[in-house]
Every structure is written in C-alpha cells, then in structure tokens.
Coordinates of N, CA and C and ligand atoms in Angstrom, one line a residue:
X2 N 109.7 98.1 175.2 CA 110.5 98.8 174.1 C 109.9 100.1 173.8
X3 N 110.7 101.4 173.9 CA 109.7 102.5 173.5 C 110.0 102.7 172.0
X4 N 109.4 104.2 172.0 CA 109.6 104.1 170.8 C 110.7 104.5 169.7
X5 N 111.7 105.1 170.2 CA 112.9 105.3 170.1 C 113.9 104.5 169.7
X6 N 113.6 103.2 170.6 CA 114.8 102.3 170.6 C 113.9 101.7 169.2
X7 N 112.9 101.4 169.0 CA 112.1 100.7 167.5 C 112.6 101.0 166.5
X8 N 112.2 102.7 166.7 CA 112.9 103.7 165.3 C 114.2 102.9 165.1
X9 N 115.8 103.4 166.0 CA 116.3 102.8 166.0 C 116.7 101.6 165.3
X10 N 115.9 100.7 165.3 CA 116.3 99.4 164.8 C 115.6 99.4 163.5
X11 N 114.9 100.2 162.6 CA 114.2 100.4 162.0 C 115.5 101.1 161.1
X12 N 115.9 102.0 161.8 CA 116.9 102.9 161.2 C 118.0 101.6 160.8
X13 N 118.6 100.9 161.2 CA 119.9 99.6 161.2 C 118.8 98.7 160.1
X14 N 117.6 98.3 159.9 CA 117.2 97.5 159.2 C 117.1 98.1 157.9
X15 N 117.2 99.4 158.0 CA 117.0 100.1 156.8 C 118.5 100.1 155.7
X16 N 119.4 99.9 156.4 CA 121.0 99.6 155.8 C 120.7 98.2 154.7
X17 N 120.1 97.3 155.2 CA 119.9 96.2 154.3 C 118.9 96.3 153.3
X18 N 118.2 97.2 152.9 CA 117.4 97.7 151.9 C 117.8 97.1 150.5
X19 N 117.2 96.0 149.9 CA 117.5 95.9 148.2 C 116.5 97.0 147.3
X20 N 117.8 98.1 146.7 CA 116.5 98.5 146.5 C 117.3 99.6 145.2
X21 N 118.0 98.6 144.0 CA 118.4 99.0 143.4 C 118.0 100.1 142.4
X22 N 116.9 99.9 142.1 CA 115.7 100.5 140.9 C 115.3 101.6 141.3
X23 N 114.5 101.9 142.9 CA 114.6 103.4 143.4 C 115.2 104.2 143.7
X24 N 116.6 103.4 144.5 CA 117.5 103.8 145.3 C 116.2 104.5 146.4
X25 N 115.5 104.2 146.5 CA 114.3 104.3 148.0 C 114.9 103.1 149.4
X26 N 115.2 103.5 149.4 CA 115.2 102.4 151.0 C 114.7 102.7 152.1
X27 N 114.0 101.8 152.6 CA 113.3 101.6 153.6 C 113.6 100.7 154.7
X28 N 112.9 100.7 156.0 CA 113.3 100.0 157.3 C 112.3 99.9 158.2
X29 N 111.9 98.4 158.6 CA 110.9 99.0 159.5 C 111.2 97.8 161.1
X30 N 110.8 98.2 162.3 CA 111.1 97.0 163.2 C 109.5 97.1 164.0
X31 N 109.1 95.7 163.9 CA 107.6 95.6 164.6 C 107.8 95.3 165.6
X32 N 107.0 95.5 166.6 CA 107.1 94.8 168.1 C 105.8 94.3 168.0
X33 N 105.8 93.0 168.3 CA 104.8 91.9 168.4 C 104.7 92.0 169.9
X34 N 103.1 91.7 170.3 CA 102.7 91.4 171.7 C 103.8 90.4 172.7
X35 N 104.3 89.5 171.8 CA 105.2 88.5 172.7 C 106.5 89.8 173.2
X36 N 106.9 90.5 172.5 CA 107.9 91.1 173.0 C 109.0 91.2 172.2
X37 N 109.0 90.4 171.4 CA 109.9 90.2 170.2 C 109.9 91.2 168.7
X38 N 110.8 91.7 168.5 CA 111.2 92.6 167.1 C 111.1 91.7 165.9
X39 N 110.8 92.1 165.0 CA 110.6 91.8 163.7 C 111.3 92.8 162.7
X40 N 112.6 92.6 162.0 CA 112.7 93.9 161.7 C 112.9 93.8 159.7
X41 N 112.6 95.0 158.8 CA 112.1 94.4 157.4 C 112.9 95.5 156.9
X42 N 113.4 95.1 155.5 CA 113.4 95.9 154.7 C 112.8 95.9 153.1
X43 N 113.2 97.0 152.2 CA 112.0 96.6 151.3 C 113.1 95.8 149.9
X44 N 113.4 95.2 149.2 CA 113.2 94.0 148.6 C 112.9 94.0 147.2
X45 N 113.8 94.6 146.1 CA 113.3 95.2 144.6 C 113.2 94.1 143.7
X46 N 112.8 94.3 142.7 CA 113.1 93.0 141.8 C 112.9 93.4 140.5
X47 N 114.2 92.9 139.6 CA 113.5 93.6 138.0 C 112.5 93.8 137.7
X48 N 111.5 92.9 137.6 CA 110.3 93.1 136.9 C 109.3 93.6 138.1
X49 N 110.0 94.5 138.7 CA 109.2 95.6 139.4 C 108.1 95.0 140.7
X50 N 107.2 94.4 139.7 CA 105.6 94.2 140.1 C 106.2 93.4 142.0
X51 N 107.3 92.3 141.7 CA 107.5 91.6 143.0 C 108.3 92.4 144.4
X52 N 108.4 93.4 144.0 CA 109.0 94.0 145.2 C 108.1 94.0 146.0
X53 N 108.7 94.2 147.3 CA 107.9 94.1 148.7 C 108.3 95.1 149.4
X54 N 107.6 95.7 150.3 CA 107.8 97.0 150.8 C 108.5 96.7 152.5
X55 N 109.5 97.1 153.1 CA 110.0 97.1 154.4 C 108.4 96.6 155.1
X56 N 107.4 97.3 155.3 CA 106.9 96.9 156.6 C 106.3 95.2 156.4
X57 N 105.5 95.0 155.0 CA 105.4 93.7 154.9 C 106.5 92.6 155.3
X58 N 107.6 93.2 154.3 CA 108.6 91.8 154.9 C 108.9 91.4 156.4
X59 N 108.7 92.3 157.3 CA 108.6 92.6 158.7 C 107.3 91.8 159.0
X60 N 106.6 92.1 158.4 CA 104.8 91.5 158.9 C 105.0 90.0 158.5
X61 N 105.4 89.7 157.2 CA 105.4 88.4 156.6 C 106.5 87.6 157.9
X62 N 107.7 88.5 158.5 CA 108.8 87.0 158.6 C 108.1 86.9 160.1
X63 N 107.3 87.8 161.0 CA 106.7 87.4 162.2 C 105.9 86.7 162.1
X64 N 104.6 87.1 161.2 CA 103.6 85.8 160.8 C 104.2 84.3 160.5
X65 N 105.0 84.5 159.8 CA 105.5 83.2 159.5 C 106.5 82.2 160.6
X66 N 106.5 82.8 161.5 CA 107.3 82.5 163.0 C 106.2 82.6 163.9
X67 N 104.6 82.6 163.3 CA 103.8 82.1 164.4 C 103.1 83.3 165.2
X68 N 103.8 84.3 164.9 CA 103.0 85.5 165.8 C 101.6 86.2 165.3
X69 N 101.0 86.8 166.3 CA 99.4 87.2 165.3 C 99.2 88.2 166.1
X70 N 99.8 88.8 167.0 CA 99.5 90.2 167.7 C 100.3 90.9 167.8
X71 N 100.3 92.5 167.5 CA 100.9 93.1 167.3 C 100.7 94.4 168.4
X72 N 102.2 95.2 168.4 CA 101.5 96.8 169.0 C 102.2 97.7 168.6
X73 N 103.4 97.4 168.1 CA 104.0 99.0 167.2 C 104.8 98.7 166.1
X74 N 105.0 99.4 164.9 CA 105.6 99.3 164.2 C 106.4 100.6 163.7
X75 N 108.0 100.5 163.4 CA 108.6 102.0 163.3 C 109.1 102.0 161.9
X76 N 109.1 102.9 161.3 CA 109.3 103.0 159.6 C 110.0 103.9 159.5
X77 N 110.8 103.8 158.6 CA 112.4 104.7 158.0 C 112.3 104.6 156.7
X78 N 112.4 105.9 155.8 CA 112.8 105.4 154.5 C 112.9 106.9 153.7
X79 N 113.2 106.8 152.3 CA 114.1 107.8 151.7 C 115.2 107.5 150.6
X80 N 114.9 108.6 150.0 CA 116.1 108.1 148.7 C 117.5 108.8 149.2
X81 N 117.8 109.6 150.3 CA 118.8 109.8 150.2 C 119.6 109.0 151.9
X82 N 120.3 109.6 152.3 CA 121.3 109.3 153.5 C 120.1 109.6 154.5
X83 N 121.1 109.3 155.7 CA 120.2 109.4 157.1 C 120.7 111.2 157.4
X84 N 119.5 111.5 157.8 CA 118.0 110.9 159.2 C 117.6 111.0 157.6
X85 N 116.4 110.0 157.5 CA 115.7 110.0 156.2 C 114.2 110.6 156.3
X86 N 113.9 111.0 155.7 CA 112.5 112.3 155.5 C 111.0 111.3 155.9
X87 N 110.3 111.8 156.8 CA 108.8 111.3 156.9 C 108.5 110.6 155.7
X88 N 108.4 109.0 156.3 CA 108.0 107.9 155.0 C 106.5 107.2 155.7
X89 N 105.8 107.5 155.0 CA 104.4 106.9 155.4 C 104.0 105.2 154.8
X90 N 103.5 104.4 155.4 CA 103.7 103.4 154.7 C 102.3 103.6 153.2
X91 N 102.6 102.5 152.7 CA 101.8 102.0 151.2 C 100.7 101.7 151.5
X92 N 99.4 101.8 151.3 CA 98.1 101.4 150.9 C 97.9 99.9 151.8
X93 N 99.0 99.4 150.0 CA 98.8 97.7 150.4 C 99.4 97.3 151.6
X94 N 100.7 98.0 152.5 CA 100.9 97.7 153.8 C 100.2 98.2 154.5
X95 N 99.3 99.3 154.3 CA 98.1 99.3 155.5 C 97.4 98.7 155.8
X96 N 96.9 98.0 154.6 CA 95.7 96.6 154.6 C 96.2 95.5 155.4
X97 N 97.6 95.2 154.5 CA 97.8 93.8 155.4 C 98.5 93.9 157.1
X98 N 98.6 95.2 157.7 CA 98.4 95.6 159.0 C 97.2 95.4 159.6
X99 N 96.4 96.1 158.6 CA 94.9 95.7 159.0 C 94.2 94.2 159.4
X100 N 94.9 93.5 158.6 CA 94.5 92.6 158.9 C 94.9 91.8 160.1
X101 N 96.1 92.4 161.0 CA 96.4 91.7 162.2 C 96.4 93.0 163.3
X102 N 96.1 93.8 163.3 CA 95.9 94.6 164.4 C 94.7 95.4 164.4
X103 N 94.5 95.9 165.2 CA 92.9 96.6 165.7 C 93.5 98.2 165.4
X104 N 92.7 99.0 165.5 CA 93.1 100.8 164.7 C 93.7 101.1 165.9
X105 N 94.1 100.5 166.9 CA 94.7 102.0 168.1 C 96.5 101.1 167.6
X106 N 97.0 100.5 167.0 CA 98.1 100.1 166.7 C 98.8 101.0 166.7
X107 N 100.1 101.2 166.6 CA 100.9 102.5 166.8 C 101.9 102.4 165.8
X108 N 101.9 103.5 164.8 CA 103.1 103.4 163.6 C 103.9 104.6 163.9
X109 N 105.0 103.9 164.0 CA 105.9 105.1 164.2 C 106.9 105.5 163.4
X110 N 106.8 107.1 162.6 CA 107.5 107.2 161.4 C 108.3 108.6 162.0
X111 N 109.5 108.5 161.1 CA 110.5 109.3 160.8 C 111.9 109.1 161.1
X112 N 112.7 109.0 162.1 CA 114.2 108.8 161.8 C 114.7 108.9 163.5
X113 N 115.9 108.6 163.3 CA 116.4 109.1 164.9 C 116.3 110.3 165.5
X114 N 116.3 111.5 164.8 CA 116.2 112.7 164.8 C 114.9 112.7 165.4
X115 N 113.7 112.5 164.5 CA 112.5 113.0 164.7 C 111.8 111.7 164.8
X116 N 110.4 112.0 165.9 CA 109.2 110.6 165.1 C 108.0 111.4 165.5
X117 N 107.2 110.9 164.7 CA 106.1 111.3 164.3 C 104.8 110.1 164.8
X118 N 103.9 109.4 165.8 CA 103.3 108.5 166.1 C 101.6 108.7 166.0
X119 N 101.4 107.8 164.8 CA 99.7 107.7 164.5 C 99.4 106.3 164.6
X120 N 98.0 106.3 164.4 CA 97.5 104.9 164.4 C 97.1 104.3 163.1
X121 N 97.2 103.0 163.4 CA 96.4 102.5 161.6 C 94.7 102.7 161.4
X122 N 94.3 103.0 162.8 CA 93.4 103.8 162.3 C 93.4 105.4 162.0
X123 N 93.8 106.0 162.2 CA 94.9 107.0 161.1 C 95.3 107.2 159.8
X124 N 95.7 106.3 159.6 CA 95.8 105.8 158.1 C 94.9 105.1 157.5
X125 N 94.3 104.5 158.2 CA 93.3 103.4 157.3 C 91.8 103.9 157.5
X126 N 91.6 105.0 157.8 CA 89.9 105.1 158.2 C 88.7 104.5 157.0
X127 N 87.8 104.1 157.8 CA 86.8 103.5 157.1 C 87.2 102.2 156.5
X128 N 87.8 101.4 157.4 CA 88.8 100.1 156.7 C 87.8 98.8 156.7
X129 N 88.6 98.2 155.5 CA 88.1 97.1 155.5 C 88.9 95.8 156.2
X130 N 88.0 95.0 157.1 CA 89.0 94.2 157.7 C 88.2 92.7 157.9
X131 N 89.0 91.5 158.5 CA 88.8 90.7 158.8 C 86.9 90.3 159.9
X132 N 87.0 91.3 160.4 CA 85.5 91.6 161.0 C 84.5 91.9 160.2
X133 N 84.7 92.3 159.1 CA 83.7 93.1 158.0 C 83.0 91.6 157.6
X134 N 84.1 90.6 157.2 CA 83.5 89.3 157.3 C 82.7 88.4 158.0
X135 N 82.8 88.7 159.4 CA 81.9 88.1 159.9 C 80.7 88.9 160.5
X136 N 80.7 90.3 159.6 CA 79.5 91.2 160.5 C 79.8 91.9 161.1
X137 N 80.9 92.3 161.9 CA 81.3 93.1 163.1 C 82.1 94.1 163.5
X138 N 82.6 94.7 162.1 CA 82.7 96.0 162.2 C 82.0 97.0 162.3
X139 N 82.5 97.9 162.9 CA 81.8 98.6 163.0 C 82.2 100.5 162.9
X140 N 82.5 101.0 161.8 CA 83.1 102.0 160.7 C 83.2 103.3 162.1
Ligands
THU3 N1 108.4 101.2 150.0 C1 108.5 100.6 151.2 O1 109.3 99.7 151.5 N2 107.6 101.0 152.2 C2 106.7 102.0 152.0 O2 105.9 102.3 152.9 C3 106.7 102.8 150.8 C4 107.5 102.2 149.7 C5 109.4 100.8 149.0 C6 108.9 100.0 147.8 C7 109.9 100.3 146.8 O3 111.0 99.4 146.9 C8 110.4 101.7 147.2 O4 110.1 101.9 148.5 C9 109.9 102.8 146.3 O5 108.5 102.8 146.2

C-alpha cells in the first residue's frame, strides 16, 4: 500500500468524524505489518475529557483484533472542508504509537492534495517507551 492510497482512506475515514464540539474532524488509516488497514476517526463526547483522537481509535480497533506491528499511519484533519490543512497528531497519540512501533514508523500527514511523511521518531524524540522498562533504550 503506498502512501497515497493510506492518505486516501484516511481522507474517507475522516467523513465519519463525531466531532460535534470542535467541528475538528479528523481521519486516520494504519497499515499494520499483516497488511491490513485500520482506519479511525476522532470520537467527541460532552463532557469533553472522553473524546478520543482519530489515530488512537485506529490503534485501539487493530490492537484489539490482535495486531502488534505496525508500519504507516496517514492523518487528515481540520475544521473546515477537504483537502484539510497539515494535522499533526497529539502528544497522547504519539506515546501510545510509541508504544507499538519502533522511531523509523512512518506518519503520514496532509490530504489528497499534499503529504507531508515523518517518523515517530520525529515527533517523539527522546521518548519514553516500552524498552525504557526493561533497560534498553537507548535515547
Ligand atoms: N484530534 C484528533 O483526532 N487527532 C489529532 O491528532 C489532534 C486532535 C481531535 C480531538 C478532538 O476531537 C479534535 O480533534 C479537536 O482537538
């Protein structure tokens, strides 16, 4: 799958956005090692605090279908109409990326128009991860 066709489906996942309170909508489609798409959107809720951001829900419904390796993820998002403006993911979605992929992972942001492709070590430098626990990171 390149990266195009990801965006793509990132872009279509992004239509299903609950996301009354920002009007932000987001979209994201992961490609897991098996070869299979995961694709998320992000998820509002009155009392704010429980929203979930597109790439987690994406992370959470693969994890939970058993997958644990990962190699790209494509991100869409914006308050207004498509092509939607360079959307970087959240903090808290970088960590819990972190926690299932190694820094050369590939995120790939911006729209059908344009993409933009970094790593989560990119975004996350100096991270804390799953290795830090048993010793073996190594910064
Ligand atoms: N959001 C995402 O879904 N992903 C991001 O990377 C950034 C933020 C969502 C959360 C919230 O529903 C809305 O965008 C505004 O923050």
């Amino acid at each position: 799958m390149d990266e195009k066709s990801l965006m793509s489906l990132a872009v279509e996942a992004r239509k299903k956005a609950y996301a009354p309170y920002s009007g932000f909508r987001v979209g994201a489609a992961l490609l897991a090692a098996s070869g299979k798409v995961y694709t998320g959107c992000n998820i509002e809720n009155a009392a704010y605090t429980p929203t979930n951001c597109a790439e987690r829900t994406a992370f959470f419904k693969a994890v939970s279908e058993g997958e644990r390796e990962f190699v790209a993820i494509a991100v869409t998002g914006g308050a207004g109409e498509e092509p939607a403006p360079l959307c970087t993911p959240c903090g808290v979605c970088r960590q819990v990326m972190m926690e299932f992929c190694d820094r050369d992972f590939r995120v790939i942001l911006g729209n059908n128009e344009e993409i933009r492709c970094v790593t989560l070590g990119d975004l996350l430098p100096l991270s804390f991860s799953p290795k830090d626990l048993k010793g073996e990171n190594t910064p």
